[in-house]
PDB file of C-alpha atoms in Angstrom:
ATOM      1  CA  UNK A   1       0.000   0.000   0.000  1.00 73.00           C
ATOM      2  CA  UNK A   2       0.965   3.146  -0.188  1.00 79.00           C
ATOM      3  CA  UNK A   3       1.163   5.538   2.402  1.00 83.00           C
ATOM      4  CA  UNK A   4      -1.430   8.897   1.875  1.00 85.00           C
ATOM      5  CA  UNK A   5      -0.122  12.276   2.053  1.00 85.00           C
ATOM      6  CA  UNK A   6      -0.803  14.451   5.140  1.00 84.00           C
ATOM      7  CA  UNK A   7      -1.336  17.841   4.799  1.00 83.00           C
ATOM      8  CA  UNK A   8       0.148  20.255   7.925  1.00 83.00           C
ATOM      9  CA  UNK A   9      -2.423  21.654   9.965  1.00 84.00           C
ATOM     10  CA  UNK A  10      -1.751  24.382  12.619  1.00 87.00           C
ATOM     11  CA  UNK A  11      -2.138  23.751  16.371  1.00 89.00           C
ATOM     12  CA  UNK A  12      -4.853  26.288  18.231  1.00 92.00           C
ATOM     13  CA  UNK A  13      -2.886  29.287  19.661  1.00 96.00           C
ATOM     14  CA  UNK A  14      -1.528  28.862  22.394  1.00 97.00           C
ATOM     15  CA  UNK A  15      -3.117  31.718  25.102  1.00 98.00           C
ATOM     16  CA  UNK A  16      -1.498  35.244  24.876  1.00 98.00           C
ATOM     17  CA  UNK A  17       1.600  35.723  27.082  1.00 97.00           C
ATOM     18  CA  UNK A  18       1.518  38.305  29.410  1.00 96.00           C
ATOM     19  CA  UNK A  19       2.347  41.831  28.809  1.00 95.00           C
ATOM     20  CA  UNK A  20       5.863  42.259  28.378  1.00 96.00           C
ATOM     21  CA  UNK A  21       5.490  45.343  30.977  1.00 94.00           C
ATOM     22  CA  UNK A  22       4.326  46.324  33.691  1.00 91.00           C
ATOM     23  CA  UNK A  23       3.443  50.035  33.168  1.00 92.00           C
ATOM     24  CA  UNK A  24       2.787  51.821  29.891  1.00 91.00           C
ATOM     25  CA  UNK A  25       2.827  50.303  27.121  1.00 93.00           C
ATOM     26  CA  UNK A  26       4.689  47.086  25.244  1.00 96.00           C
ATOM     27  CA  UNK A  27       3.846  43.586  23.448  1.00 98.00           C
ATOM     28  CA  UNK A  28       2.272  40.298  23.876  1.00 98.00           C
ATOM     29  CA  UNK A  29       2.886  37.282  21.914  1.00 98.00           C
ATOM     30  CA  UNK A  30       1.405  33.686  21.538  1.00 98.00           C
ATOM     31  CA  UNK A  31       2.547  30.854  19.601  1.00 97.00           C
ATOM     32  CA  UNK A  32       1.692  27.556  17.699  1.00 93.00           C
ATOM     33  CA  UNK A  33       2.800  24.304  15.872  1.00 88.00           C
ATOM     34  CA  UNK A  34       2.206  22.615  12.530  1.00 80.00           C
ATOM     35  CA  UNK A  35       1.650  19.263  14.760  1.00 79.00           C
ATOM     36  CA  UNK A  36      -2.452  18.720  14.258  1.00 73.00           C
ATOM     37  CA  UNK A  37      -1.498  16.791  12.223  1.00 80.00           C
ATOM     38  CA  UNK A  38       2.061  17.433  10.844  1.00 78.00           C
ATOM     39  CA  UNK A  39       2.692  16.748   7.074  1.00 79.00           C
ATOM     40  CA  UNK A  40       3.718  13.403   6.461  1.00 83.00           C
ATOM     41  CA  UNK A  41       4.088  11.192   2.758  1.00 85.00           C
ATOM     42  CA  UNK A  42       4.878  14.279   1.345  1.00 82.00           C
ATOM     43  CA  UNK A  43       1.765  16.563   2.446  1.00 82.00           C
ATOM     44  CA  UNK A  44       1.703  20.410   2.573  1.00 83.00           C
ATOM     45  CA  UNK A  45       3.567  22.267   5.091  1.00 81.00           C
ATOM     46  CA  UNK A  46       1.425  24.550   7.367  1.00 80.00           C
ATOM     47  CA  UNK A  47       1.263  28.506   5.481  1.00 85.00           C
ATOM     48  CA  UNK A  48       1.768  31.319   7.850  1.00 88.00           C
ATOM     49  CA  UNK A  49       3.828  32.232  10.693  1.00 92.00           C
ATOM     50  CA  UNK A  50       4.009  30.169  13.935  1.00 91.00           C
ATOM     51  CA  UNK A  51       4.588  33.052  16.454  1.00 96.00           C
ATOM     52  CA  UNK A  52       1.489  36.564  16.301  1.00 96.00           C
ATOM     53  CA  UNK A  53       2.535  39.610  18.426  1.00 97.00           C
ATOM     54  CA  UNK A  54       0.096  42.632  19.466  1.00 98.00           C
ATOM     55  CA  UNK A  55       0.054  45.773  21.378  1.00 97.00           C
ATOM     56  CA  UNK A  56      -0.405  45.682  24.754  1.00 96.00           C
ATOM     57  CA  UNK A  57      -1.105  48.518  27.331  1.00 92.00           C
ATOM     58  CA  UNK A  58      -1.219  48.319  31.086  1.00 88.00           C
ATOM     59  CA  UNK A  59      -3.133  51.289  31.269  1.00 85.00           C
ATOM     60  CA  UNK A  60      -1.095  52.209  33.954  1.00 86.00           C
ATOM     61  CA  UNK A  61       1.418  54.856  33.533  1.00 88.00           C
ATOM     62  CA  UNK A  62       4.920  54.663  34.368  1.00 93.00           C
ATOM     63  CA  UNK A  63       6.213  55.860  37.559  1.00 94.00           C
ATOM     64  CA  UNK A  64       8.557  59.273  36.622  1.00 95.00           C
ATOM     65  CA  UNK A  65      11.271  60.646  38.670  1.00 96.00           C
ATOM     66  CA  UNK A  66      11.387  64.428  39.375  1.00 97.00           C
ATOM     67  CA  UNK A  67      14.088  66.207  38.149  1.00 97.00           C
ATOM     68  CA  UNK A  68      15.739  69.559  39.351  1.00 98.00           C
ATOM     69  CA  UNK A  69      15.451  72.891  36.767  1.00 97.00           C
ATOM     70  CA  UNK A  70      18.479  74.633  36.231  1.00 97.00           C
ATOM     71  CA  UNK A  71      19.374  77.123  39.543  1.00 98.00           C
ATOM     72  CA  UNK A  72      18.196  80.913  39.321  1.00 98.00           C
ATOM     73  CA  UNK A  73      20.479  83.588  39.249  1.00 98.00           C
ATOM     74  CA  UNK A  74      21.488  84.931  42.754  1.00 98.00           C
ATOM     75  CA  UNK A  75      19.070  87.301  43.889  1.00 97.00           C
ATOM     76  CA  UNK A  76      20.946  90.615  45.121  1.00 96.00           C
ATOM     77  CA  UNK A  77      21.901  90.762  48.612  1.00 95.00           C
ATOM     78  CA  UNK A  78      19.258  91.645  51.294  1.00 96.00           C
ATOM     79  CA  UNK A  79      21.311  94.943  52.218  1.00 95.00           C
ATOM     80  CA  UNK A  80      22.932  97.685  50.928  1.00 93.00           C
ATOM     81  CA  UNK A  81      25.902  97.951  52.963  1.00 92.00           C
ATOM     82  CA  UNK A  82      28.218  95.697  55.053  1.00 92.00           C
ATOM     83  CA  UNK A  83      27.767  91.789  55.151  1.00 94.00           C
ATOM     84  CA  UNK A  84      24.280  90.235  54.184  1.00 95.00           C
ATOM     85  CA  UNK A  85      22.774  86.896  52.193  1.00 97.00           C
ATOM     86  CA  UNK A  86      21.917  86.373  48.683  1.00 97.00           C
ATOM     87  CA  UNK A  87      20.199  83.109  47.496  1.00 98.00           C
ATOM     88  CA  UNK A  88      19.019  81.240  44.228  1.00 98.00           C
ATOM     89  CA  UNK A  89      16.410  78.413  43.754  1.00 98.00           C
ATOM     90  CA  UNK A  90      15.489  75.303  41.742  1.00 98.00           C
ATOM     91  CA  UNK A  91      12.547  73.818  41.443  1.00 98.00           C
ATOM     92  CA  UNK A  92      11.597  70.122  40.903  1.00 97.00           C
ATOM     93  CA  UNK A  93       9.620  70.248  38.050  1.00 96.00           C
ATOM     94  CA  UNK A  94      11.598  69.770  34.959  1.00 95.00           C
ATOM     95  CA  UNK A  95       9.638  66.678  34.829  1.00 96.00           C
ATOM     96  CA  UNK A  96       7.877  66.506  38.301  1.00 96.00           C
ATOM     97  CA  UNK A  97       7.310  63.498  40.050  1.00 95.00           C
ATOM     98  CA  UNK A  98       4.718  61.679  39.284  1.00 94.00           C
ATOM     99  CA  UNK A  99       2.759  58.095  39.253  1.00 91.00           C
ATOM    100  CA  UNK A 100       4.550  57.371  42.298  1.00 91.00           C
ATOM    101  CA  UNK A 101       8.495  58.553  41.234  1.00 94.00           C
ATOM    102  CA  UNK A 102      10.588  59.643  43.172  1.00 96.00           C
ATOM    103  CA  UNK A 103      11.019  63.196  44.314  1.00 96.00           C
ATOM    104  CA  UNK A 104      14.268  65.143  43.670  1.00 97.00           C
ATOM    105  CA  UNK A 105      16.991  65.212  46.983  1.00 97.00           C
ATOM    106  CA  UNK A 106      18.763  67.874  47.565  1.00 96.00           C
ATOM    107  CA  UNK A 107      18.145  71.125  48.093  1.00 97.00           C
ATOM    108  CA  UNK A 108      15.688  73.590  46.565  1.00 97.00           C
ATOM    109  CA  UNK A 109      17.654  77.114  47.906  1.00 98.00           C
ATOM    110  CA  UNK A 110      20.608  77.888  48.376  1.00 98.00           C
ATOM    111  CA  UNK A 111      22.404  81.072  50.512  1.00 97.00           C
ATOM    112  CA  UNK A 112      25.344  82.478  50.205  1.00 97.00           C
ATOM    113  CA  UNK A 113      27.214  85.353  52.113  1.00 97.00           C
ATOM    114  CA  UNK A 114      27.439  88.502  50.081  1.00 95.00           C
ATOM    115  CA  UNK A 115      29.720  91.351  50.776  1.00 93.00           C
ATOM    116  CA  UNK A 116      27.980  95.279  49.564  1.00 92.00           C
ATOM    117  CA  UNK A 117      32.064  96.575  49.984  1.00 91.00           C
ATOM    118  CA  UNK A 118      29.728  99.435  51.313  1.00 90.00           C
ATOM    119  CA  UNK A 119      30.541 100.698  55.124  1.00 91.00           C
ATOM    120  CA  UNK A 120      27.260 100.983  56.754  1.00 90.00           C
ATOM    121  CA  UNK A 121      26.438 104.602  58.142  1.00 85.00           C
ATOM    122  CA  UNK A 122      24.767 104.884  61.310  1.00 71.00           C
ATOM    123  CA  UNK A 123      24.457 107.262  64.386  1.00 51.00           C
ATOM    124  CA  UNK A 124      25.953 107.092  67.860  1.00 51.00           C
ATOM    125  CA  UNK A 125      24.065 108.723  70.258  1.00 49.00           C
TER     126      UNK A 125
END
């Protein structure tokens, strides 16, 4: 006798695997075989691909970390003569945390001593 031919048939899918992250957005894939049955005698291979991908999205957004903006000029200093304090700031905003990131460290002002090289005037009484 001779033996018949046995055309490849796919397998079913297997399910989708799970999304390959956790926040945002990012891919899925699921699989399958030429095995139900697999071409034999001479039969047909199976047409198409054995791996499918899609889209996914956790609809969760990533966590982002704060970041510091560049520092201000120094303001001037607080007096006009003698020995006083001048500052500058940052704020954390350039992004800002969100979605549970972490906030900036470190500080958001900074002083410094400033000097007018003006000799205060006063009275003496």
């Amino acid at each position: 006798t001779i033996p018949c031919t046995v055309d490849g048939s796919w397998s079913d899918w297997s399910p989708w695997s799970t999304c390959s992250v956790t926040c945002g957005s990012g891919t899925q894939s699921r699989t399958r075989t030429f095995t139900d049955p697999a071409p034999a005698n001479g039969g047909a291979p199976c047409e198409g691909n054995s791996q499918d991908t899609r889209d996914c999205h956790t609809g969760t957004g990533c966590p982002v970390d704060g970041s510091w903006s560049d520092w201000s000029p120094w303001s001037a200093c607080n007096v006009t003569c003698g020995i006083g304090t001048r500052s500058r700031v940052r704020v954390c905003d350039e992004p800002a945390a969100s979605k549970g990131g972490k906030e900036c460290a470190g500080e958001e002002t900074k002083n410094q001593t400033c000097d007018t090289k003006q000799p205060c005037k006063g009275t003496l009484e």
